[in-house]
Tab-separated table of C-alpha atoms and ligand atoms in Angstrom:
chain	number	residue	atom	x	y	z
A	6	MET	CA	43.845	169.415	-46.422
A	7	SER	CA	41.813	168.555	-43.409
A	8	GLU	CA	41.163	165.107	-42.101
A	9	ILE	CA	38.244	164.797	-39.738
A	10	VAL	CA	38.058	161.457	-37.984
A	11	ARG	CA	34.796	160.825	-36.234
A	12	ASP	CA	33.155	157.769	-34.853
A	13	ASP	CA	29.667	156.852	-36.041
A	14	SER	CA	28.093	157.457	-32.672
A	15	GLY	CA	28.632	161.196	-32.861
A	16	GLN	CA	30.862	161.049	-29.751
A	17	GLN	CA	28.256	159.408	-27.513
A	18	HIS	CA	30.891	156.824	-26.746
A	19	GLY	CA	32.759	155.688	-23.694
A	20	ARG	CA	31.272	156.586	-20.326
A	21	ALA	CA	28.960	159.125	-21.940
A	22	ALA	CA	26.897	156.447	-23.689
A	23	GLU	CA	26.578	154.001	-20.840
A	24	GLY	CA	23.119	153.545	-19.425
A	25	ASP	CA	21.814	156.529	-21.283
A	26	PRO	CA	18.029	156.405	-20.840
A	27	ALA	CA	17.556	158.546	-23.922
A	28	ALA	CA	19.485	156.119	-26.153
A	29	GLY	CA	17.323	155.094	-29.072
A	30	SER	CA	15.176	158.230	-28.880
A	31	ALA	CA	16.345	161.789	-29.591
A	32	PRO	CA	19.987	162.119	-28.545
A	33	PRO	CA	20.442	164.267	-25.411
A	34	ALA	CA	21.829	167.759	-25.969
A	35	PRO	CA	25.575	167.874	-25.318
A	36	LEU	CA	26.598	169.537	-22.077
A	37	LEU	CA	28.543	172.079	-24.108
A	38	GLU	CA	28.485	172.788	-27.801
A	39	ALA	CA	30.259	175.326	-30.002
A	40	ARG	CA	28.744	175.848	-33.441
A	41	ASP	CA	30.772	177.511	-36.194
A	42	VAL	CA	32.532	179.919	-33.817
A	43	VAL	CA	34.567	182.697	-35.462
A	44	VAL	CA	36.841	185.169	-33.622
A	45	ARG	CA	38.870	187.802	-35.481
A	46	PHE	CA	41.451	190.161	-34.050
A	47	GLY	CA	41.842	192.772	-36.789
A	48	GLY	CA	42.928	190.825	-39.861
A	49	LEU	CA	43.808	187.682	-37.882
A	50	VAL	CA	41.231	184.891	-37.739
A	51	ALA	CA	42.120	183.381	-34.344
A	52	VAL	CA	39.198	180.916	-34.358
A	53	ASP	CA	37.902	179.972	-37.790
A	54	THR	CA	34.445	178.352	-37.914
A	55	VAL	CA	35.076	175.858	-35.126
A	56	SER	CA	32.448	173.429	-33.842
A	57	LEU	CA	32.884	170.997	-30.978
A	58	LYS	CA	30.830	169.061	-28.442
A	59	VAL	CA	31.399	167.974	-24.865
A	60	PRO	CA	28.955	165.176	-23.989
A	61	THR	CA	27.784	164.656	-20.414
A	62	ARG	CA	30.290	162.795	-18.182
A	63	SER	CA	33.113	162.886	-20.693
A	64	VAL	CA	36.673	164.156	-20.923
A	65	VAL	CA	37.399	166.069	-24.120
A	66	GLY	CA	40.842	167.308	-25.129
A	67	LEU	CA	41.701	170.352	-27.233
A	68	VAL	CA	45.242	170.426	-28.585
A	69	GLY	CA	47.243	172.373	-31.138
A	70	PRO	CA	50.469	174.318	-31.565
A	71	ASN	CA	51.129	177.741	-29.988
A	72	GLY	CA	48.782	180.396	-31.305
A	73	ALA	CA	46.309	177.836	-32.690
A	74	GLY	CA	43.389	179.605	-30.991
A	75	LYS	CA	42.799	177.298	-28.020
A	76	SER	CA	42.685	179.943	-25.284
A	77	THR	CA	40.615	182.238	-27.497
A	78	LEU	CA	38.071	179.465	-28.027
A	79	PHE	CA	38.038	178.889	-24.234
A	80	ALA	CA	37.361	182.598	-23.714
A	81	VAL	CA	34.382	182.305	-26.074
A	82	LEU	CA	33.076	179.175	-24.340
A	83	SER	CA	33.387	180.681	-20.862
A	84	GLY	CA	31.868	184.048	-21.810
A	85	LEU	CA	34.952	186.275	-21.682
A	86	GLN	CA	35.153	186.843	-25.449
A	87	ARG	CA	32.199	187.516	-27.746
A	88	PRO	CA	32.603	185.698	-31.100
A	89	GLN	CA	32.026	187.555	-34.366
A	90	SER	CA	29.718	184.722	-35.358
A	91	GLY	CA	28.688	181.278	-34.224
A	92	GLN	CA	26.940	179.928	-31.152
A	93	VAL	CA	27.746	178.499	-27.733
A	94	ARG	CA	25.150	176.210	-26.164
A	95	LEU	CA	25.093	174.838	-22.616
A	96	GLY	CA	22.777	171.884	-22.084
A	97	GLY	CA	21.020	172.750	-25.337
A	98	VAL	CA	20.451	176.415	-24.351
A	99	ASP	CA	21.984	179.191	-26.444
A	100	VAL	CA	24.273	181.158	-24.091
A	101	THR	CA	26.260	183.041	-26.749
A	102	GLY	CA	25.151	186.398	-25.321
A	103	ALA	CA	25.283	185.323	-21.654
A	104	THR	CA	27.893	186.652	-19.228
A	105	ALA	CA	30.600	184.474	-17.686
A	106	GLN	CA	28.718	184.698	-14.356
A	107	ALA	CA	25.480	183.469	-15.934
A	108	ARG	CA	27.359	180.527	-17.465
A	109	ALA	CA	28.951	179.769	-14.089
A	110	ARG	CA	25.447	179.593	-12.593
A	111	ARG	CA	24.643	177.013	-15.266
A	112	GLY	CA	27.476	174.840	-13.956
A	113	LEU	CA	30.485	175.944	-15.989
A	114	ALA	CA	33.828	176.581	-14.251
A	115	ARG	CA	37.273	177.205	-15.665
A	116	THR	CA	40.927	177.535	-14.804
A	117	PHE	CA	43.362	179.884	-16.508
A	118	GLN	CA	46.621	179.276	-18.367
A	119	HIS	CA	48.285	181.613	-15.847
A	120	PRO	CA	46.890	180.903	-12.346
A	121	GLU	CA	44.916	183.855	-10.968
A	122	ILE	CA	45.221	183.978	-7.203
A	123	PHE	CA	44.513	186.418	-4.407
A	124	PHE	CA	47.879	187.138	-2.838
A	125	THR	CA	46.557	187.689	0.687
A	126	LEU	CA	44.290	184.613	0.979
A	127	THR	CA	45.232	181.179	2.254
A	128	VAL	CA	44.499	177.974	0.358
A	129	ARG	CA	41.407	177.300	2.523
A	130	GLU	CA	40.143	180.863	2.077
A	131	HIS	CA	40.458	180.571	-1.699
A	132	LEU	CA	38.202	177.528	-1.610
A	133	LEU	CA	35.678	179.204	0.719
A	134	VAL	CA	35.461	182.243	-1.572
A	135	ALA	CA	34.896	180.014	-4.598
A	136	TYR	CA	32.230	177.989	-2.782
A	137	ARG	CA	30.386	181.103	-1.619
A	138	ALA	CA	30.564	182.709	-5.040
A	139	ARG	CA	28.218	179.932	-6.178
A	140	HIS	CA	26.241	179.119	-3.028
A	141	ALA	CA	26.095	182.186	-0.830
A	142	ARG	CA	26.597	185.230	-2.982
A	143	ARG	CA	25.256	187.704	-0.414
A	144	ARG	CA	27.645	186.428	2.255
A	145	LEU	CA	30.527	186.611	-0.183
A	146	VAL	CA	30.055	190.364	-0.459
A	147	THR	CA	29.955	190.880	3.330
A	148	ASP	CA	32.968	188.558	3.746
A	149	LEU	CA	35.029	190.530	1.294
A	150	LEU	CA	34.452	193.618	3.434
A	151	MET	CA	36.055	192.056	6.529
A	152	THR	CA	39.223	190.140	7.348
A	153	PRO	CA	39.100	186.355	6.762
A	154	SER	CA	39.527	185.641	10.508
A	155	ARG	CA	36.082	187.212	11.106
A	156	TRP	CA	34.271	185.195	8.398
A	157	ARG	CA	31.383	183.128	9.705
A	158	ARG	CA	31.946	179.482	8.743
A	159	ASP	CA	29.184	176.989	7.855
A	160	VAL	CA	29.521	173.268	8.494
A	161	GLY	CA	28.413	172.385	4.942
A	162	GLU	CA	30.979	174.558	3.273
A	163	GLU	CA	33.718	173.431	5.657
A	164	ASP	CA	32.916	169.804	4.751
A	165	ARG	CA	33.087	170.626	1.072
A	166	VAL	CA	36.382	172.475	1.472
A	167	ASP	CA	37.842	169.659	3.601
A	168	SER	CA	36.953	167.076	0.995
A	169	LEU	CA	38.552	169.184	-1.768
A	170	LEU	CA	41.713	169.597	0.308
A	171	ASP	CA	41.875	165.801	0.546
A	172	GLN	CA	40.946	165.183	-3.083
A	173	LEU	CA	43.509	167.627	-4.493
A	174	GLU	CA	46.146	166.671	-1.919
A	175	LEU	CA	46.399	170.109	-0.370
A	176	ARG	CA	46.253	168.982	3.263
A	177	GLY	CA	49.136	170.416	5.206
A	178	VAL	CA	49.216	173.647	3.199
A	179	GLU	CA	45.594	174.706	3.770
A	180	ASP	CA	46.537	177.595	6.057
A	181	ARG	CA	49.423	178.815	3.920
A	182	ARG	CA	49.065	181.842	1.701
A	183	ALA	CA	48.505	180.685	-1.851
A	184	ALA	CA	51.103	183.144	-3.125
A	185	ALA	CA	53.804	181.142	-1.296
A	186	LEU	CA	52.947	177.812	-2.922
A	187	PRO	CA	55.099	176.064	-5.521
A	188	LEU	CA	53.566	175.904	-9.017
A	189	GLY	CA	52.529	172.235	-8.782
A	190	MET	CA	50.367	172.985	-5.742
A	191	LEU	CA	49.043	176.201	-7.288
A	192	ARG	CA	47.806	174.198	-10.269
A	193	ARG	CA	46.007	171.802	-7.915
A	194	LEU	CA	44.580	174.776	-5.993
A	195	GLU	CA	43.228	176.159	-9.280
A	196	VAL	CA	41.443	172.866	-9.923
A	197	ALA	CA	40.174	172.663	-6.308
A	198	ARG	CA	38.905	176.218	-6.496
A	199	ALA	CA	37.036	175.512	-9.729
A	200	LEU	CA	35.526	172.349	-8.181
A	201	ALA	CA	34.448	174.280	-5.070
A	202	ALA	CA	31.728	175.863	-7.198
A	203	GLU	CA	30.423	172.310	-7.843
A	204	PRO	CA	30.453	172.624	-11.626
A	205	THR	CA	29.067	170.107	-14.083
A	206	LEU	CA	31.671	171.153	-16.643
A	207	LEU	CA	35.226	172.277	-16.016
A	208	LEU	CA	37.371	173.966	-18.670
A	209	LEU	CA	41.097	173.557	-17.957
A	210	ASP	CA	43.591	175.729	-19.869
A	211	GLU	CA	46.999	174.023	-19.790
A	212	PRO	CA	46.716	172.535	-16.290
A	213	SER	CA	50.188	170.935	-16.519
A	214	SER	CA	52.005	174.047	-17.740
A	215	GLY	CA	55.238	174.465	-15.787
A	216	LEU	CA	54.942	171.099	-14.031
A	217	ASP	CA	57.570	168.355	-14.162
A	218	VAL	CA	56.818	164.821	-15.352
A	219	GLY	CA	55.974	163.481	-11.893
A	220	GLU	CA	53.716	166.443	-11.031
A	221	THR	CA	51.953	166.093	-14.400
A	222	GLU	CA	51.282	162.414	-13.722
A	223	ARG	CA	49.890	163.224	-10.273
A	224	LEU	CA	47.676	165.943	-11.731
A	225	GLY	CA	46.339	163.447	-14.289
A	226	GLU	CA	45.448	161.018	-11.504
A	227	VAL	CA	43.811	163.758	-9.456
A	228	LEU	CA	41.752	164.935	-12.450
A	229	ARG	CA	40.655	161.395	-13.264
A	230	ALA	CA	39.605	160.857	-9.631
A	231	ALA	CA	37.682	164.158	-9.633
A	232	VAL	CA	35.835	163.187	-12.842
A	233	ASP	CA	34.962	159.763	-11.452
A	234	SER	CA	33.844	160.972	-8.015
A	235	GLU	CA	32.174	164.260	-8.999
A	236	GLY	CA	30.524	163.004	-12.185
A	237	LEU	CA	31.638	166.101	-14.035
A	238	SER	CA	32.928	166.620	-17.570
A	239	LEU	CA	36.219	168.180	-18.569
A	240	LEU	CA	37.288	170.130	-21.603
A	241	MET	CA	41.053	170.372	-21.424
A	242	VAL	CA	43.520	172.455	-23.410
A	243	GLU	CA	46.858	170.787	-22.952
A	244	HIS	CA	50.312	170.758	-24.527
A	245	ASP	CA	51.303	167.564	-22.749
A	246	LEU	CA	50.002	165.017	-25.263
A	247	GLY	CA	50.597	162.107	-22.900
A	248	LEU	CA	48.266	163.682	-20.352
A	249	VAL	CA	45.547	164.702	-22.791
A	250	LEU	CA	45.554	161.494	-24.849
A	251	GLY	CA	45.652	159.433	-21.658
A	252	LEU	CA	42.669	161.173	-20.030
A	253	SER	CA	40.373	162.067	-22.912
A	254	ASP	CA	37.484	160.177	-24.475
A	255	HIS	CA	37.662	162.437	-27.524
A	256	VAL	CA	40.231	164.942	-28.789
A	257	TYR	CA	39.966	167.964	-31.112
A	258	VAL	CA	43.002	169.396	-32.913
A	259	LEU	CA	43.244	173.078	-33.851
A	260	ASP	CA	45.854	174.600	-36.136
A	261	PHE	CA	45.883	178.264	-37.236
A	262	GLY	CA	42.376	178.673	-35.847
A	263	LYS	CA	40.899	175.773	-37.800
A	264	LEU	CA	39.770	172.373	-36.592
A	265	VAL	CA	42.033	169.972	-38.515
A	266	ALA	CA	41.111	166.668	-36.873
A	267	ASP	CA	39.050	165.112	-34.143
A	268	GLY	CA	38.674	161.583	-32.878
A	269	THR	CA	39.499	159.118	-30.141
A	270	PRO	CA	43.007	159.275	-28.651
A	271	ALA	CA	43.959	156.226	-30.779
A	272	GLU	CA	42.715	157.929	-33.947
A	273	ILE	CA	44.553	161.129	-33.058
A	274	ARG	CA	47.819	159.228	-32.463
A	275	ALA	CA	47.473	157.608	-35.882
A	276	SER	CA	46.505	160.798	-37.738
A	277	SER	CA	48.999	162.118	-40.267
A	278	VAL	CA	47.355	165.545	-40.127
A	279	VAL	CA	48.051	165.739	-36.404
A	280	ARG	CA	51.657	164.741	-37.005
A	281	ASP	CA	51.947	167.528	-39.568
A	282	ALA	CA	50.444	170.074	-37.151
A	283	TYR	CA	52.964	168.889	-34.558
A	284	LEU	CA	55.878	168.683	-36.982
A	285	GLY	CA	58.972	168.273	-34.875
A	286	THR	CA	56.992	166.906	-31.935
A	287	ALA	CA	55.870	163.643	-33.526
A	288	GLY	CA	58.072	161.982	-30.941
A	289	ASP	CA	55.650	163.275	-28.297
A	290	LEU	CA	52.844	161.414	-30.043
A	291	ASP	CA	54.873	158.214	-29.989
A	292	GLN	CA	55.844	158.651	-26.349
A	293	SER	CA	52.214	159.211	-25.390
A	294	GLN	CA	51.309	155.751	-26.751
A	295	GLY	CA	51.903	154.099	-23.435
A	296	ALA	CA	50.253	156.802	-21.318
A	297	SER	CA	47.347	155.694	-19.175
B	15	ATP	N1	43.460	189.895	-27.450
B	15	ATP	C1	44.105	189.588	-28.574
B	15	ATP	N2	44.374	190.534	-29.509
B	15	ATP	C2	44.993	190.222	-30.656
B	15	ATP	N3	45.414	188.990	-30.985
B	15	ATP	C3	45.182	188.014	-30.101
B	15	ATP	C4	44.523	188.246	-28.854
B	15	ATP	N4	44.430	187.069	-28.181
B	15	ATP	C5	45.002	186.155	-28.962
B	15	ATP	N5	45.457	186.708	-30.105
B	15	ATP	C6	46.101	186.000	-31.210
B	15	ATP	O1	45.198	184.977	-31.599
B	15	ATP	C7	45.907	183.789	-31.931
B	15	ATP	C8	45.423	182.655	-31.037
B	15	ATP	O2	45.874	182.908	-29.725
B	15	ATP	P1	45.532	181.936	-28.512
B	15	ATP	O3	46.075	182.558	-27.290
B	15	ATP	O4	44.086	181.635	-28.548
B	15	ATP	O5	46.355	180.636	-28.915
B	15	ATP	P2	46.656	179.317	-28.064
B	15	ATP	O6	46.316	178.176	-28.950
B	15	ATP	O7	45.993	179.389	-26.739
B	15	ATP	O8	48.229	179.411	-27.915
B	15	ATP	P3	49.193	178.900	-26.714
B	15	ATP	O9	49.376	177.426	-26.937
B	15	ATP	O10	50.475	179.657	-26.943
B	15	ATP	O11	48.545	179.233	-25.400
B	15	ATP	C9	47.391	184.107	-31.762
B	15	ATP	O12	47.901	184.467	-33.026
B	15	ATP	C10	47.389	185.287	-30.815
B	15	ATP	O13	48.519	186.097	-31.015
B	16	MG	MG1	46.668	179.383	-24.793
């Protein structure tokens, strides 16, 4: 039934393999690795013995129909859901039992399928909170006890926030309450907020959900620029196949909790198994051919 398409280099391809000083000796541990992860909800096997790798400085896609288990696997990777069996490793270290906060300290950040925002905070304040959560935890606690206008601001964090506002094209709305933003901007705020913690790995759950074609294209450009300038890796769950096949170095396909295929975007486009999993949306695969 399943067709697994892999390249011979074990995914150390594309940007991940370039100039790798360890090439030829023992391969470096992937930034993130899931090994045989299983999650059951009662009788339902939501994630069924799934393994995947995210190499350093790579973009990896995770696609599949509704209910395939993508968000559940993300919850396992980010520490919000304990698997019944299997392992999660960050930089070669077993973090299966580690909290989400401990994983964040190891450089992992994520966004959610449904944006989670603080209704009273402005765009800038969201980014400051995210920055301090990683860099100045003690100050974060005192800040949360007073109104934002009384927060003490540091030059370093202001610089970081300013550069994220530029990078994610949120200038002009920085002092607006996030709750008042249109969805396209909220999605970019989610990404900016995750980047404020200066992660090495960012997990994105459906970043283009609810966006129109133009907004999705812009988001793709912004993500590509963030990867290139920040040197981070992305693992992206995405329904928009044009976006995910256009951005990714490697793509995994889940269906009913099982990994049914993985390979380069070209291999995924050509895969009959993927077409079967997306029965009725094969046109999307064809349309994504020209995506950049
Ligand atoms: N907390 C839960 N309790 C019981 N069942 C759950 C729970 N979370 C998810 N499921 C079930 O597990 C399966 C996988 O769900 P999941 O949300 O991971 O899928 P998904 O691939 O992210 O889907 P979508 O594309 O719709 O976001 C589904 O059948 C879902 O109904
Ligand atoms: Mg989901």
